[in-house]
Short mmCIF file of C-alpha atoms in Angstrom, two decimals:
data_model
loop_
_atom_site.label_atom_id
_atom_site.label_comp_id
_atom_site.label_asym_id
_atom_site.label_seq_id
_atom_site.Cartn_x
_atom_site.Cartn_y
_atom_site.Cartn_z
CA UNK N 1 -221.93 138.26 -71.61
CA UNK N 2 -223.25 136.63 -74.62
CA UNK N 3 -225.86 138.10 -76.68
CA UNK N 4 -225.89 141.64 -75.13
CA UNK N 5 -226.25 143.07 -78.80
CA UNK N 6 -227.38 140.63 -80.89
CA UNK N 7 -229.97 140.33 -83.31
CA UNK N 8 -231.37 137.23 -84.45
CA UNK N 9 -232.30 136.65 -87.47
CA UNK N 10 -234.67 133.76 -88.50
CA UNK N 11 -237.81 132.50 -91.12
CA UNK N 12 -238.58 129.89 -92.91
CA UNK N 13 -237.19 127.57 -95.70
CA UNK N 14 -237.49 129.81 -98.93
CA UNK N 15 -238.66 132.54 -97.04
CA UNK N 16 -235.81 134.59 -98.51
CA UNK N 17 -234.00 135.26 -95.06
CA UNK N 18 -230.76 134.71 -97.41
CA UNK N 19 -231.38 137.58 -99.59
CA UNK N 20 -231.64 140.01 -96.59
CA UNK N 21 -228.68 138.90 -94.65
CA UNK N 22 -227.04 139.88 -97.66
CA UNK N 23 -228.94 143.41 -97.55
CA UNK N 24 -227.99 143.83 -93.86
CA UNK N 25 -224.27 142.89 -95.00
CA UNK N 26 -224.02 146.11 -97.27
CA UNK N 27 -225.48 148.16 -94.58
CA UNK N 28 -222.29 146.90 -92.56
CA UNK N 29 -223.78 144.41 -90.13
CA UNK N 30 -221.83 141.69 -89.10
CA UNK N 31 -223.29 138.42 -89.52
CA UNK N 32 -222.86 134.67 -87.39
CA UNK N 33 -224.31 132.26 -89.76
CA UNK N 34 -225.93 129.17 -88.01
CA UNK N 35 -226.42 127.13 -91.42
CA UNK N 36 -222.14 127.62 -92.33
CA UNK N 37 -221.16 126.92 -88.67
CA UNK N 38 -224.06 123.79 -89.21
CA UNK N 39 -222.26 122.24 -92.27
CA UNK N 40 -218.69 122.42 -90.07
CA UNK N 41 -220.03 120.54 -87.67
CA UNK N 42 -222.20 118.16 -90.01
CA UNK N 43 -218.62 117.01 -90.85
CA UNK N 44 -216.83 117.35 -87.90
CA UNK N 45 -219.27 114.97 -86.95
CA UNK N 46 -219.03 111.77 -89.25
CA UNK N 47 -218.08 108.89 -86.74
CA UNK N 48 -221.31 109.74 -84.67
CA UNK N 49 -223.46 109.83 -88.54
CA UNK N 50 -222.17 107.21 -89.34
CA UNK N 51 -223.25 105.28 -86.20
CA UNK N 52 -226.52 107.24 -86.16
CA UNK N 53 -227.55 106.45 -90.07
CA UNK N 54 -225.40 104.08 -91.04
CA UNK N 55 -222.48 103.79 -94.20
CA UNK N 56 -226.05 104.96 -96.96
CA UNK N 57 -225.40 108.76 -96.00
CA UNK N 58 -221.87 108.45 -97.28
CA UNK N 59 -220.44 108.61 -100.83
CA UNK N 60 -216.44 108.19 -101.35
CA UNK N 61 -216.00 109.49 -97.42
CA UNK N 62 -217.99 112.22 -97.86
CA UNK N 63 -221.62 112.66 -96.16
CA UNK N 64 -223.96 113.04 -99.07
CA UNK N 65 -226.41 116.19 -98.29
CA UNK N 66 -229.09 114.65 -100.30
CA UNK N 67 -229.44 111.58 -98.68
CA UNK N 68 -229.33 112.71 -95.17
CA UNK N 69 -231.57 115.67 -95.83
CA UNK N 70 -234.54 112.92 -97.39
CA UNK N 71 -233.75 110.37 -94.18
CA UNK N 72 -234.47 113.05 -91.61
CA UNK N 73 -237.59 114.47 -93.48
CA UNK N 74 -238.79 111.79 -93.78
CA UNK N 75 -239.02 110.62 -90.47
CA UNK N 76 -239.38 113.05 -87.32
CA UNK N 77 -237.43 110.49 -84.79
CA UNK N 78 -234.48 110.21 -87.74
CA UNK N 79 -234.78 114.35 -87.16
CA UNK N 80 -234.70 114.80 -83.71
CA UNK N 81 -231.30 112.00 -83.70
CA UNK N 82 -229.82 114.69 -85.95
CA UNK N 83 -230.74 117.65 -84.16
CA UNK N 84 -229.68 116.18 -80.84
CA UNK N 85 -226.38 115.70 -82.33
CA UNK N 86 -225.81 118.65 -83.77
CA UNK N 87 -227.60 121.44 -81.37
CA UNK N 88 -225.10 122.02 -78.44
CA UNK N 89 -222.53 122.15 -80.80
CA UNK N 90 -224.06 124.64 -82.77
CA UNK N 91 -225.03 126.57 -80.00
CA UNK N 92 -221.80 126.90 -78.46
CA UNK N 93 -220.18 127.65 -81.30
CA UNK N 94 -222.60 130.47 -81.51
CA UNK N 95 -222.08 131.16 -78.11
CA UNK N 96 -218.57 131.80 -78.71
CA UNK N 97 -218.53 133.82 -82.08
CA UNK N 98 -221.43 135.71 -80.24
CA UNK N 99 -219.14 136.84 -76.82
CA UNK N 100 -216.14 138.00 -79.39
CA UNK N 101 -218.37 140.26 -81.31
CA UNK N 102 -220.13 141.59 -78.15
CA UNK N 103 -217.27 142.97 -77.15
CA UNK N 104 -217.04 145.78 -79.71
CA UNK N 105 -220.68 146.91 -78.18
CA UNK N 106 -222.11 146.86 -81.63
CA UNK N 107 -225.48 145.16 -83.27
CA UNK N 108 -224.98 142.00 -85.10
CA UNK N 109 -227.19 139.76 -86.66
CA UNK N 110 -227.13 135.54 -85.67
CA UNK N 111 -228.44 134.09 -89.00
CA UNK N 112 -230.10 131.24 -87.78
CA UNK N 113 -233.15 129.00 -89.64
CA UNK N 114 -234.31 127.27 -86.80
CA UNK N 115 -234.13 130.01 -84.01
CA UNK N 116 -237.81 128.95 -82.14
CA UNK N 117 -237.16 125.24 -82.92
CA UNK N 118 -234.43 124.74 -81.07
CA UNK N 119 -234.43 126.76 -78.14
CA UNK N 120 -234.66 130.68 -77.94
CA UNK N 121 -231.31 132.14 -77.57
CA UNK N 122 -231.13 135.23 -75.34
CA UNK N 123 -231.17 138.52 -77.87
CA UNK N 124 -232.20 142.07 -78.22
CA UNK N 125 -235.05 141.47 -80.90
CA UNK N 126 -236.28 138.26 -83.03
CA UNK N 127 -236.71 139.33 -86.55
CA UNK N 128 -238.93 137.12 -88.69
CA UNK N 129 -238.23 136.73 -92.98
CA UNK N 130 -242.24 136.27 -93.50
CA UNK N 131 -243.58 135.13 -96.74
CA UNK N 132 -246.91 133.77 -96.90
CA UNK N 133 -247.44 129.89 -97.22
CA UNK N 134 -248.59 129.33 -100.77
CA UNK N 135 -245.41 131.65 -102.07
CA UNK N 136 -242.79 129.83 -99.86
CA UNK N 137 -243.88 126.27 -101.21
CA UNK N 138 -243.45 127.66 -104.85
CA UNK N 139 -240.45 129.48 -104.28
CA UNK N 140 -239.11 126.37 -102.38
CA UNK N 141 -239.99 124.05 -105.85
CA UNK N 142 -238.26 126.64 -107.91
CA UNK N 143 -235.00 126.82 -105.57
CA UNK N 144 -234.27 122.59 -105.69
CA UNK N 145 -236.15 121.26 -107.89
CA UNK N 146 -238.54 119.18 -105.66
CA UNK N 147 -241.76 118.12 -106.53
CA UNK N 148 -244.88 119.81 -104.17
CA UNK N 149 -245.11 116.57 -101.93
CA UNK N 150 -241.46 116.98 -100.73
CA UNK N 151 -240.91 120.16 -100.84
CA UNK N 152 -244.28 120.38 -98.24
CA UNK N 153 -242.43 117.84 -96.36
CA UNK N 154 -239.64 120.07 -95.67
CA UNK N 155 -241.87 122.97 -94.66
CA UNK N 156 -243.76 120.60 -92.43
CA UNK N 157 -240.22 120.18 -90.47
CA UNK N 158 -240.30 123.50 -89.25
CA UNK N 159 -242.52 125.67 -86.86
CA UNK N 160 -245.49 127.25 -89.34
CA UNK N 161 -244.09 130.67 -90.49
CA UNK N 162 -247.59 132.25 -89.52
CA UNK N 163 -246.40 130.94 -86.17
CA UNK N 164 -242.86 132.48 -86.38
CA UNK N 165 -244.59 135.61 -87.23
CA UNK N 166 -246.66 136.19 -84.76
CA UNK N 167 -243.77 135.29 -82.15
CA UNK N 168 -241.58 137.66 -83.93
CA UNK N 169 -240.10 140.89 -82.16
CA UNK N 170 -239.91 142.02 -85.89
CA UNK N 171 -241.24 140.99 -89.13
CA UNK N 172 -239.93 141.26 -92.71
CA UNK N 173 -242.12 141.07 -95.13
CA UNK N 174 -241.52 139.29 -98.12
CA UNK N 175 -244.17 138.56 -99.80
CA UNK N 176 -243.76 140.79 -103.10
CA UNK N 177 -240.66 141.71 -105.40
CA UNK N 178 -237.07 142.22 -104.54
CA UNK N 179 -237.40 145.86 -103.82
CA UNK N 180 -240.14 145.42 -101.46
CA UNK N 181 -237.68 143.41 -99.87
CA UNK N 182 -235.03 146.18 -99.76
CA UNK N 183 -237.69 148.39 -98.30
CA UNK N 184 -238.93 146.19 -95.71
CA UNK N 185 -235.02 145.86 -94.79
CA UNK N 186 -234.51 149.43 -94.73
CA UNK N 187 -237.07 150.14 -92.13
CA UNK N 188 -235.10 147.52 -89.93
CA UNK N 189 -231.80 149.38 -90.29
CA UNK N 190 -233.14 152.33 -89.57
CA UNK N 191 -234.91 151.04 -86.44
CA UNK N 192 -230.95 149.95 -85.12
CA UNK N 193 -230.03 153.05 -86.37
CA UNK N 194 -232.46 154.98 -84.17
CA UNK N 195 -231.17 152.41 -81.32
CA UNK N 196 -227.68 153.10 -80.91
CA UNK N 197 -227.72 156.72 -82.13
CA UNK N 198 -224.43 158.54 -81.79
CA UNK N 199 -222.65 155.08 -83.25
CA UNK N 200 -222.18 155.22 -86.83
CA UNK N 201 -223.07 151.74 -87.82
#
């Protein structure tokens, strides 16, 4: 069965859900990463791109990340034609890393961005990056070098992180420095810890 110990993972954009999966790494966790198996099948997937968004998204063969990313936040319907696309495969991708690690009967964590906005997967516990909404916009500027009105755009395209919060089954709170951070992840880990006790994880 798929899932039976998984933990997913999810946030926001610039939420810093990057920076813990890389905490949870050197506590030993094993991680499925949604936005690497996403890029696979971004270009597994160029005759159906191509038809979708025409030749524009591509440069010398390849899809160009920049243009595709401001065509589908810039229009919800060019969005959704993506995310139809791209979805089930992702999912079953998932599905499949997801039964191999299950059957060593240890936690892992499924690293993925858009965990309510696509569909809930069946897990143990939904843990939530938070950081509030002023702080992700700024961070998000920093990070690519957007100006405010596109970098808003791009948090617009997800579910409000307040929202993902209070969904959550767990919340990590980022809202100060890094070693906040490494505290907030700490409590997690010790939380699994306490949860399969007698397992050295």
């Amino acid at each position: 069965m798929a899932y039976e110990h998984a933990y997913v993972l999810t946030g926001g954009i610039a939420t810093g859900k990057s920076t813990v999966c890389s905490l949870l790494k050197m506590h030993g966790f094993s991680i499925i990463d949604a936005d690497v198996i996403a890029k696979e099948q971004l270009d597994a997937s160029k005759l159906e791109l191509k038809e979708i968004f025409g030749e524009e998204i591509f440069e010398n063969g390849q899809i160009n990340r920049k243009k595709l990313a401001d065509i589908i936040f810039a229009s919800t319907e060019q969005r959704i034609k993506l995310n139809n696309l791209l979805h089930p495969r992702i999912r079953q991708e998932i599905k499949k890393l997801a039964i191999e690690k299950d059957k060593y009967e240890l936690p892992y964590i499924m690293d993925i961005p858009l965990y309510f906005e696509s569909g809930d997967y069946e897990c143990k516990l939904s843990i939530v990056v938070y950081t509030p909404k002023d702080v992700q916009l700024e961070r998000l500027v920093n990070r690519e070098g957007l100006d405010k009105q596109e970098a808003q755009k791009r948090v617009n395209a997800q579910i409000d992180i307040d929202e993902k919060k209070k969904r959550a089954g767990w919340v990590i709170d980022n809202s100060s420095d890094l070693k906040h951070l490494q505290q907030e992840t700490e409590k997690f880990v010790d939380y699994i810890r306490e949860e399969y006790a007698g397992i050295k994880i």
